[in-house]
Short mmCIF file of C-alpha atoms in Angstrom, two decimals:
data_model
loop_
_atom_site.label_atom_id
_atom_site.label_comp_id
_atom_site.label_asym_id
_atom_site.label_seq_id
_atom_site.Cartn_x
_atom_site.Cartn_y
_atom_site.Cartn_z
CA MET A 1 -0.04 0.02 -0.05
CA SER A 2 1.36 3.36 -1.02
CA ARG A 3 1.68 5.75 1.85
CA THR A 4 2.67 8.72 -0.25
CA PHE A 5 0.03 10.97 -1.72
CA ASP A 6 0.11 11.79 -5.41
CA THR A 7 -2.32 14.30 -6.79
CA SER A 8 -0.40 14.72 -10.04
CA SER A 9 -2.57 12.55 -12.23
CA PRO A 10 -6.22 13.25 -11.63
CA THR A 11 -8.50 10.71 -13.24
CA THR A 12 -11.81 12.31 -12.35
CA THR A 13 -14.05 14.84 -14.09
CA SER A 14 -14.12 18.37 -12.85
CA THR A 15 -17.36 17.98 -10.86
CA ASP A 16 -15.99 14.98 -9.10
CA GLU A 17 -12.67 16.80 -8.53
CA ALA A 18 -14.65 19.76 -7.13
CA LYS A 19 -16.50 17.45 -4.70
CA ILE A 20 -13.26 15.85 -3.54
CA HIS A 21 -11.66 19.24 -2.97
CA TYR A 22 -14.73 20.41 -1.17
CA LEU A 23 -14.60 17.34 1.17
CA PHE A 24 -10.99 18.04 1.85
CA GLN A 25 -11.91 21.64 2.83
CA LEU A 26 -14.46 20.28 5.33
CA ALA A 27 -12.20 17.54 6.68
CA ASP A 28 -9.11 19.55 6.95
CA ASN A 29 -10.81 22.41 8.80
CA ALA A 30 -12.04 19.86 11.32
CA LEU A 31 -8.67 18.01 11.57
CA ILE A 32 -6.48 21.12 12.03
CA MET A 33 -8.90 22.74 14.40
CA GLY A 34 -8.95 19.49 16.48
CA GLN A 35 -5.21 19.14 16.40
CA ARG A 36 -4.66 22.67 17.70
CA LEU A 37 -7.23 22.25 20.49
CA CYS A 38 -5.52 19.08 21.54
CA GLU A 39 -2.48 21.17 22.42
CA TRP A 40 -4.38 22.54 25.42
CA THR A 41 -4.64 19.05 26.95
CA GLY A 42 -3.23 19.26 30.49
CA VAL A 43 -2.25 22.91 30.34
CA ALA A 44 -5.66 24.79 30.14
CA PRO A 45 -6.37 27.50 32.67
CA GLU A 46 -8.72 25.40 34.65
CA LEU A 47 -9.66 21.67 34.89
CA GLU A 48 -13.13 22.36 33.45
CA ILE A 49 -11.66 24.19 30.48
CA ASP A 50 -9.25 21.38 29.94
CA LEU A 51 -12.11 18.96 29.75
CA ALA A 52 -14.10 21.21 27.49
CA LEU A 53 -11.33 21.86 25.04
CA CYS A 54 -10.40 18.16 24.80
CA ASN A 55 -14.02 17.21 24.19
CA ILE A 56 -14.35 19.84 21.58
CA ALA A 57 -11.10 18.66 19.97
CA LEU A 58 -12.47 15.15 19.95
CA ASP A 59 -15.66 16.26 18.16
CA HIS A 60 -13.53 17.87 15.46
CA LEU A 61 -11.39 14.76 15.02
CA GLY A 62 -14.45 12.63 14.78
CA GLN A 63 -16.02 14.92 12.24
CA ALA A 64 -12.70 14.91 10.13
CA ASN A 65 -12.77 11.08 10.33
CA ALA A 66 -16.25 10.96 8.92
CA TRP A 67 -15.37 13.23 5.97
CA TYR A 68 -12.13 11.32 5.23
CA GLU A 69 -14.07 8.02 5.28
CA TYR A 70 -16.31 9.46 2.61
CA LEU A 71 -13.22 10.54 0.60
CA VAL A 72 -11.70 7.06 0.85
CA GLU A 73 -14.79 5.69 -0.86
CA ILE A 74 -14.97 8.12 -3.78
CA TYR A 75 -11.31 9.27 -4.37
CA PRO A 76 -9.26 6.78 -6.35
CA GLN A 77 -5.94 8.02 -4.94
CA ALA A 78 -7.02 7.55 -1.30
CA THR A 79 -6.23 4.26 0.45
CA ASP A 80 -7.37 4.90 3.98
CA VAL A 81 -8.24 7.57 6.51
CA ASP A 82 -4.81 7.70 8.09
CA GLN A 83 -3.09 8.22 4.78
CA LEU A 84 -5.36 11.23 4.07
CA ALA A 85 -4.94 12.67 7.54
CA PHE A 86 -1.20 12.12 7.96
CA CYS A 87 0.55 11.48 4.70
CA ARG A 88 -0.19 14.53 2.57
CA ASP A 89 2.23 17.43 2.16
CA GLU A 90 1.39 20.91 3.29
CA HIS A 91 0.15 22.18 -0.07
CA GLN A 92 -2.31 19.32 -0.26
CA TYR A 93 -4.29 20.51 2.77
CA TYR A 94 -7.20 22.81 2.09
CA ASN A 95 -8.30 24.18 5.55
CA ILE A 96 -8.72 27.87 6.02
CA THR A 97 -5.61 29.57 7.63
CA LEU A 98 -7.75 30.60 10.66
CA VAL A 99 -7.72 27.12 12.08
CA GLU A 100 -3.89 26.62 11.73
CA LEU A 101 -3.06 29.80 13.65
CA PRO A 102 -1.30 29.05 16.94
CA ASN A 103 -3.51 28.86 20.08
CA GLY A 104 -1.70 31.89 21.62
CA ASP A 105 -3.18 32.71 24.99
CA PHE A 106 -6.59 31.45 26.03
CA ALA A 107 -8.20 34.57 24.57
CA GLN A 108 -6.66 33.91 21.16
CA THR A 109 -8.00 30.36 21.20
CA ILE A 110 -11.46 31.66 22.13
CA ALA A 111 -11.30 34.25 19.32
CA LYS A 112 -10.38 31.55 16.79
CA MET A 113 -13.00 29.21 18.11
CA ALA A 114 -15.79 31.75 18.12
CA LEU A 115 -15.19 33.09 14.64
CA PHE A 116 -14.72 29.47 13.27
CA SER A 117 -17.62 27.84 15.04
CA ILE A 118 -20.17 30.52 14.12
CA PHE A 119 -19.12 30.07 10.49
CA ASN A 120 -19.21 26.28 10.94
CA TYR A 121 -22.61 26.44 12.54
CA TYR A 122 -24.30 28.22 9.58
CA LEU A 123 -22.32 26.13 7.05
CA HIS A 124 -23.44 22.81 8.60
CA ASP A 125 -26.94 24.04 9.01
CA ALA A 126 -27.13 24.54 5.27
CA LEU A 127 -25.27 21.27 4.43
CA ARG A 128 -27.51 19.12 6.55
CA GLN A 129 -30.31 19.98 4.09
CA CYS A 130 -28.26 19.55 0.96
CA SER A 131 -28.88 17.12 -1.95
CA ASP A 132 -25.93 14.82 -1.29
CA ALA A 133 -27.31 12.35 1.27
CA ARG A 134 -23.92 11.34 2.66
CA ILE A 135 -22.83 15.01 3.19
CA ALA A 136 -26.21 15.86 4.75
CA ALA A 137 -25.98 12.94 7.17
CA ILE A 138 -22.39 13.80 8.32
CA ALA A 139 -23.41 17.44 8.59
CA ALA A 140 -26.57 16.78 10.59
CA ARG A 141 -24.53 14.83 13.19
CA SER A 142 -21.81 17.45 13.31
CA TYR A 143 -24.33 20.34 13.54
CA LYS A 144 -25.43 19.08 16.96
CA GLU A 145 -21.91 19.19 18.28
CA ILE A 146 -21.08 22.53 16.64
CA GLN A 147 -23.97 24.18 18.52
CA TYR A 148 -22.05 23.45 21.73
CA HIS A 149 -18.78 24.74 20.31
CA ARG A 150 -20.43 28.01 19.18
CA ARG A 151 -22.01 28.60 22.55
CA TYR A 152 -18.96 27.69 24.54
CA ALA A 153 -16.68 30.06 22.51
CA SER A 154 -19.36 32.88 22.49
CA ASN A 155 -19.93 32.66 26.23
CA TRP A 156 -16.21 32.96 26.99
CA LEU A 157 -15.74 35.73 24.43
CA LEU A 158 -18.50 37.68 26.17
CA ARG A 159 -17.17 37.06 29.70
CA LEU A 160 -13.58 38.07 28.74
CA GLY A 161 -14.56 41.02 26.62
CA ASP A 162 -17.00 42.37 29.20
CA GLY A 163 -14.76 41.35 32.14
CA THR A 164 -11.85 43.19 33.71
CA ASP A 165 -9.66 45.79 31.96
CA ILE A 166 -6.99 43.22 31.48
CA SER A 167 -9.28 40.52 30.09
CA HIS A 168 -10.93 42.99 27.82
CA GLU A 169 -7.55 44.21 26.44
CA ARG A 170 -6.35 40.69 25.82
CA MET A 171 -9.65 39.62 24.19
CA GLN A 172 -9.44 42.64 21.87
CA LYS A 173 -5.81 41.99 21.00
CA ALA A 174 -6.61 38.31 20.32
CA LEU A 175 -9.49 39.27 17.87
CA ASP A 176 -7.25 41.78 16.07
CA ILE A 177 -4.70 38.98 15.48
CA VAL A 178 -7.07 36.35 14.03
CA TRP A 179 -9.76 38.52 12.47
CA ASP A 180 -8.49 38.73 8.83
CA HIS A 181 -8.08 34.99 8.57
CA ALA A 182 -11.72 34.32 9.19
CA PHE A 183 -12.67 35.96 5.92
CA GLU A 184 -10.95 33.22 3.88
CA ALA A 185 -13.99 31.18 4.80
CA PHE A 186 -16.26 33.46 2.66
CA THR A 187 -13.98 33.78 -0.40
CA PRO A 188 -15.27 31.01 -2.67
CA SER A 189 -12.75 28.51 -3.86
CA PRO A 190 -13.41 26.95 -7.25
CA ALA A 191 -14.75 23.92 -5.40
CA ASP A 192 -17.14 26.10 -3.33
CA HIS A 193 -18.33 27.67 -6.55
CA ILE A 194 -18.98 24.39 -8.43
CA MET A 195 -20.56 22.69 -5.40
CA HIS A 196 -22.84 25.64 -5.03
CA GLN A 197 -23.84 25.30 -8.62
CA GLN A 198 -24.53 21.59 -8.01
CA GLY A 199 -26.93 22.49 -5.29
CA ILE A 200 -24.80 21.03 -2.50
CA ALA A 201 -22.81 23.91 -0.95
CA PRO A 202 -24.55 27.04 0.18
CA ASP A 203 -24.04 30.56 -1.09
CA LEU A 204 -21.13 31.90 0.91
CA GLU A 205 -22.39 35.47 0.69
CA GLN A 206 -25.45 34.32 2.62
CA ILE A 207 -23.40 32.58 5.16
CA LYS A 208 -21.22 35.60 5.51
CA ALA A 209 -24.21 37.83 6.10
CA LEU A 210 -25.48 35.51 8.91
CA TRP A 211 -21.94 35.34 10.40
CA GLU A 212 -21.45 39.08 10.36
CA ASP A 213 -24.81 39.71 11.95
CA GLU A 214 -24.12 37.27 14.78
CA VAL A 215 -20.49 38.21 15.27
CA HIS A 216 -21.08 41.95 15.29
CA GLN A 217 -23.94 41.53 17.88
CA LEU A 218 -21.68 39.35 20.01
CA LEU A 219 -18.80 41.81 19.90
CA HIS A 220 -21.10 44.65 20.71
CA LYS A 221 -22.44 42.84 23.77
CA ALA A 222 -18.85 41.98 24.80
CA THR A 223 -17.97 45.71 24.49
CA LEU A 224 -15.30 44.85 21.97
CA SER A 225 -14.70 46.70 18.75
CA ILE A 226 -14.90 45.14 15.27
CA PRO A 227 -11.36 45.03 13.94
CA ASP A 228 -10.56 46.74 10.66
CA THR A 229 -10.32 44.16 7.92
CA GLY A 230 -6.89 44.21 6.34
CA PHE A 231 -5.51 41.45 4.12
CA THR A 232 -8.19 38.87 3.13
CA GLY A 233 -6.47 37.15 0.30
CA TYR A 234 -5.45 33.93 2.02
CA ARG A 235 -5.46 31.01 -0.31
CA ALA A 236 -5.03 27.82 1.78
CA LYS A 237 -8.56 26.66 1.08
CA SER A 238 -8.30 27.06 -2.69
CA ASP A 239 -4.55 26.51 -3.46
CA GLY A 240 -2.97 25.01 -0.44
CA VAL A 241 -0.94 28.14 0.27
CA HIS A 242 -0.59 28.26 4.06
CA THR A 243 0.79 30.47 6.77
CA GLU A 244 4.26 29.66 8.19
CA HIS A 245 2.59 27.92 11.14
CA MET A 246 1.26 25.01 9.11
CA GLY A 247 4.57 23.28 8.56
CA TYR A 248 5.33 23.09 12.23
CA LEU A 249 1.83 21.86 13.03
CA LEU A 250 2.16 19.01 10.46
CA ALA A 251 5.70 18.12 11.58
CA GLU A 252 4.28 17.23 14.96
CA MET A 253 0.98 15.80 13.82
CA GLN A 254 2.43 13.56 11.14
CA TYR A 255 5.54 12.43 13.07
CA MET A 256 4.39 8.95 13.91
CA GLN A 257 3.05 7.99 10.46
CA ARG A 258 6.14 9.44 8.82
CA ARG A 259 8.62 7.70 11.13
CA TYR A 260 6.66 4.38 11.28
CA PRO A 261 4.71 4.10 8.08
CA ASN A 262 1.49 2.04 8.40
CA LEU A 263 1.70 2.24 12.23
CA GLN A 264 -1.52 1.07 13.78
CA TRP A 265 -2.59 1.61 17.36
CA MET B 1 -30.11 -18.42 14.54
CA THR B 2 -33.10 -16.07 15.01
CA LYS B 3 -33.26 -12.35 15.15
CA GLU B 4 -34.27 -12.60 18.77
CA GLU B 5 -31.18 -14.59 19.60
CA ILE B 6 -29.00 -11.98 17.88
CA LEU B 7 -30.67 -9.22 19.82
CA ASP B 8 -30.11 -11.10 23.05
CA ILE B 9 -26.38 -11.25 22.27
CA LEU B 10 -26.33 -7.49 21.46
CA GLN B 11 -28.13 -6.83 24.72
CA GLN B 12 -25.02 -8.19 26.49
CA ILE B 13 -22.81 -5.61 24.94
CA LYS B 14 -22.47 -2.61 27.15
CA ASP B 15 -21.16 0.88 26.46
CA PRO B 16 -17.64 0.99 28.14
CA GLU B 17 -18.35 4.45 29.43
CA ILE B 18 -21.83 3.65 30.84
CA PRO B 19 -21.29 0.06 31.87
CA ASN B 20 -24.88 -0.85 32.86
CA LEU B 21 -26.52 0.23 29.56
CA SER B 22 -26.41 -1.95 26.51
CA VAL B 23 -25.95 -0.70 22.96
CA ILE B 24 -29.61 -1.59 22.30
CA GLU B 25 -30.85 0.43 25.29
CA LEU B 26 -28.70 3.34 24.19
CA GLY B 27 -30.40 3.29 20.73
CA MET B 28 -27.21 2.57 18.81
CA ILE B 29 -28.70 -0.53 17.01
CA ARG B 30 -31.10 0.54 14.38
CA ASP B 31 -31.88 -2.83 13.00
CA VAL B 32 -30.67 -6.42 12.67
CA GLU B 33 -31.19 -8.41 9.46
CA LEU B 34 -30.48 -12.06 8.81
CA SER B 35 -29.44 -11.89 5.17
CA ALA B 36 -28.74 -15.69 4.88
CA PRO B 37 -28.51 -18.49 7.42
CA ASN B 38 -25.49 -17.56 9.49
CA ALA B 39 -25.16 -14.10 7.96
CA VAL B 40 -26.15 -11.02 9.88
CA ILE B 41 -26.29 -7.35 9.00
CA VAL B 42 -26.21 -4.98 12.01
CA ARG B 43 -27.29 -1.42 11.27
CA PHE B 44 -25.32 0.63 13.80
CA THR B 45 -25.62 4.42 14.55
CA PRO B 46 -22.70 5.97 16.33
CA THR B 47 -23.45 8.65 18.88
CA TYR B 48 -20.98 11.63 18.88
CA SER B 49 -18.56 12.01 15.92
CA GLY B 50 -15.56 11.64 18.18
CA CYS B 51 -16.87 9.06 20.63
CA PRO B 52 -13.83 6.86 21.37
CA ALA B 53 -16.16 3.94 22.42
CA THR B 54 -17.45 3.40 18.86
CA THR B 55 -14.51 1.37 17.63
CA LEU B 56 -14.47 -0.76 20.78
CA ILE B 57 -18.15 -1.44 20.58
CA LYS B 58 -17.94 -2.47 16.90
CA MET B 59 -15.14 -4.86 17.73
CA GLU B 60 -17.16 -6.37 20.46
CA ILE B 61 -20.21 -6.79 18.26
CA LEU B 62 -18.00 -8.74 15.79
CA GLN B 63 -16.37 -10.86 18.50
CA ARG B 64 -19.54 -11.78 20.32
CA LEU B 65 -21.45 -12.76 17.18
CA LYS B 66 -18.52 -14.72 15.90
CA GLU B 67 -18.36 -16.60 19.23
CA ALA B 68 -21.97 -17.35 18.88
CA GLY B 69 -21.30 -19.12 15.55
CA VAL B 70 -22.32 -16.37 13.08
CA GLU B 71 -20.04 -16.66 10.02
CA HIS B 72 -20.71 -13.49 8.06
CA ILE B 73 -21.13 -10.27 10.03
CA GLU B 74 -21.59 -6.89 8.41
CA ILE B 75 -21.80 -3.73 10.47
CA VAL B 76 -23.35 -1.03 8.40
CA GLU B 77 -22.99 2.47 9.77
CA GLN B 78 -26.23 4.28 9.45
CA LEU B 79 -25.72 8.01 10.07
CA SER B 80 -29.24 9.26 9.16
CA PRO B 81 -31.35 10.06 11.06
CA PRO B 82 -28.62 11.04 13.64
CA TRP B 83 -28.57 9.35 17.00
CA THR B 84 -30.57 11.12 19.75
CA THR B 85 -31.16 10.73 23.46
CA GLU B 86 -34.92 10.90 22.75
CA SER B 87 -34.88 7.28 21.93
CA PHE B 88 -33.90 6.26 25.48
CA SER B 89 -36.47 3.89 27.09
CA PRO B 90 -37.85 4.62 30.63
CA GLN B 91 -35.79 1.63 31.76
CA ALA B 92 -32.68 3.10 30.29
CA LEU B 93 -33.32 6.40 32.06
CA GLU B 94 -33.60 4.50 35.41
CA LYS B 95 -30.51 2.49 34.73
CA LEU B 96 -28.52 5.70 34.14
CA ARG B 97 -29.71 7.09 37.47
CA GLN B 98 -28.65 3.87 39.14
CA ALA B 99 -25.18 4.29 37.60
CA GLY B 100 -24.91 7.80 39.21
CA ILE B 101 -25.59 9.63 35.96
CA ALA B 102 -28.46 12.06 35.83
CA PRO B 103 -30.55 11.21 32.75
CA PRO B 104 -31.52 13.74 30.05
CA HIS B 105 -33.97 16.25 31.57
CA PRO B 106 -37.26 17.25 29.92
CA HIS B 107 -36.54 20.95 30.62
CA HIS B 108 -33.28 20.88 28.76
CA LYS B 109 -33.88 21.75 25.17
CA ARG B 110 -31.74 19.82 22.71
CA GLY B 111 -28.92 21.95 21.31
CA GLU B 112 -29.07 24.36 24.30
CA ASP B 113 -26.59 24.56 27.12
CA PRO B 114 -27.49 22.32 30.05
CA PRO B 115 -29.53 24.22 32.74
CA ALA B 116 -27.36 26.12 35.29
CA LEU B 117 -29.43 24.78 38.19
CA GLY B 118 -31.90 22.06 39.17
CA ILE B 119 -30.88 18.87 37.50
CA PRO B 120 -31.95 16.27 40.08
CA CYS B 121 -29.02 14.61 41.92
CA PRO B 122 -28.97 10.84 41.08
CA TYR B 123 -27.68 10.13 44.58
CA CYS B 124 -29.99 12.06 46.90
CA GLU B 125 -32.75 13.34 44.40
CA SER B 126 -32.24 16.93 45.58
CA THR B 127 -32.79 19.56 42.89
CA ASP B 128 -30.50 21.97 44.68
CA THR B 129 -27.67 21.33 42.17
CA LYS B 130 -25.48 23.45 40.03
CA LEU B 131 -23.72 23.14 36.72
CA LEU B 132 -19.99 23.01 36.98
CA SER B 133 -19.11 22.51 33.33
CA ALA B 134 -21.12 21.88 30.16
CA PHE B 135 -18.42 19.41 29.19
CA GLY B 136 -17.95 16.49 31.56
CA THR B 137 -15.96 13.31 31.61
CA THR B 138 -17.07 12.46 28.07
CA ALA B 139 -18.52 14.57 25.24
CA CYS B 140 -22.02 13.23 26.03
CA LYS B 141 -22.03 14.39 29.62
CA ALA B 142 -21.99 17.65 31.64
CA LEU B 143 -20.65 17.96 35.14
CA TYR B 144 -22.84 19.02 38.06
CA GLN B 145 -22.50 19.22 41.81
CA CYS B 146 -25.23 18.61 44.38
CA THR B 147 -25.45 21.33 47.07
CA THR B 148 -27.44 19.07 49.44
CA CYS B 149 -25.21 15.99 49.57
CA GLY B 150 -22.06 17.58 48.13
CA GLN B 151 -21.59 14.87 45.47
CA PRO B 152 -20.31 15.88 42.00
CA PHE B 153 -22.16 13.94 39.24
CA ASP B 154 -22.39 13.44 35.52
CA TYR B 155 -25.48 14.54 33.56
CA PHE B 156 -26.34 12.91 30.23
CA LYS B 157 -26.96 15.83 27.93
CA CYS B 158 -30.05 15.93 25.72
CA HIS B 159 -28.72 15.33 22.25
#
């Protein structure tokens, strides 16, 4: 069984390719978000936060697993879930850059999680009603879990933003750091575009409107200001062009499968 | 082998994280079909996406049915409709309580945070309890503490 991952000779039509790319977007967002949250295990500010972040990480890894399982069935180059998760190179991952950003302090993790899970919530709400039965089924199950992630992150963002002077300052700083990266979610990749035409993916403009409405209200309630949007041209989702953080994340995440190919627990 | 015998075997398989409830009582078995003599299809619905017990439970289903002499076993994962705590039987709710886990509460709306107060303590039945964390020992549970008897306890979230 080949453990390397070769995407140089696509054998599928463009609609099939778009679907595969789209599933990678969903799977990689979940995998990388989960991997980052796992880094909090044992070092979170409180035991309850530790438990919550581990549970949320596990939800994401489970969701990633479900998407990769679907990919293994429809993508000729895929052999198994582990190969997809651990044996691709950096440019073959199509998550948005927001999820690969370092955890930073707790405020930065909450900023990332809030912006991502509110997007994820509306995305999965749409996908669970889409015409692809398998995508709809995975999205329906994930949606239930994402509801918890969204509320958890929103509650903390509110508490820290509308907390003490120090917590407010740190929450604002964290938002400023991650803000621009969230907009990559709303810039359609070619796969987003084709899947929308196929009636599977939602219109990202609509998702963005829902997201902005909720995020702006949340920030207002938390007495935080909406950061100015700067650079929004990130292209990890469409072209696999990542931030400098991704390579380090993969080096750690892929270590076991790279060092001991075909390793099984 | 009859369908009833297969169900009897599955009734013996417990969730490793809730050891007094079987996979049937938890609503994880959607259906069992005898496709041929000695060939069984089990329609299985996993709970949470990341539930680490899923793999273990599947292995146990294979092993137990094999030991009982079933030659061909197919476990089909059925994701839709998604698993829900609404399919718990009254017996299952009572068994949860006996295991020290407060069962899903009717006032807790699915998809909402567990209530901050008032989930009955499975040890002393007091409703003077408070939520410590919406995320407990596993993804499916929240952590509470009883103010009357002092005991911390798990609450099975409505899902």
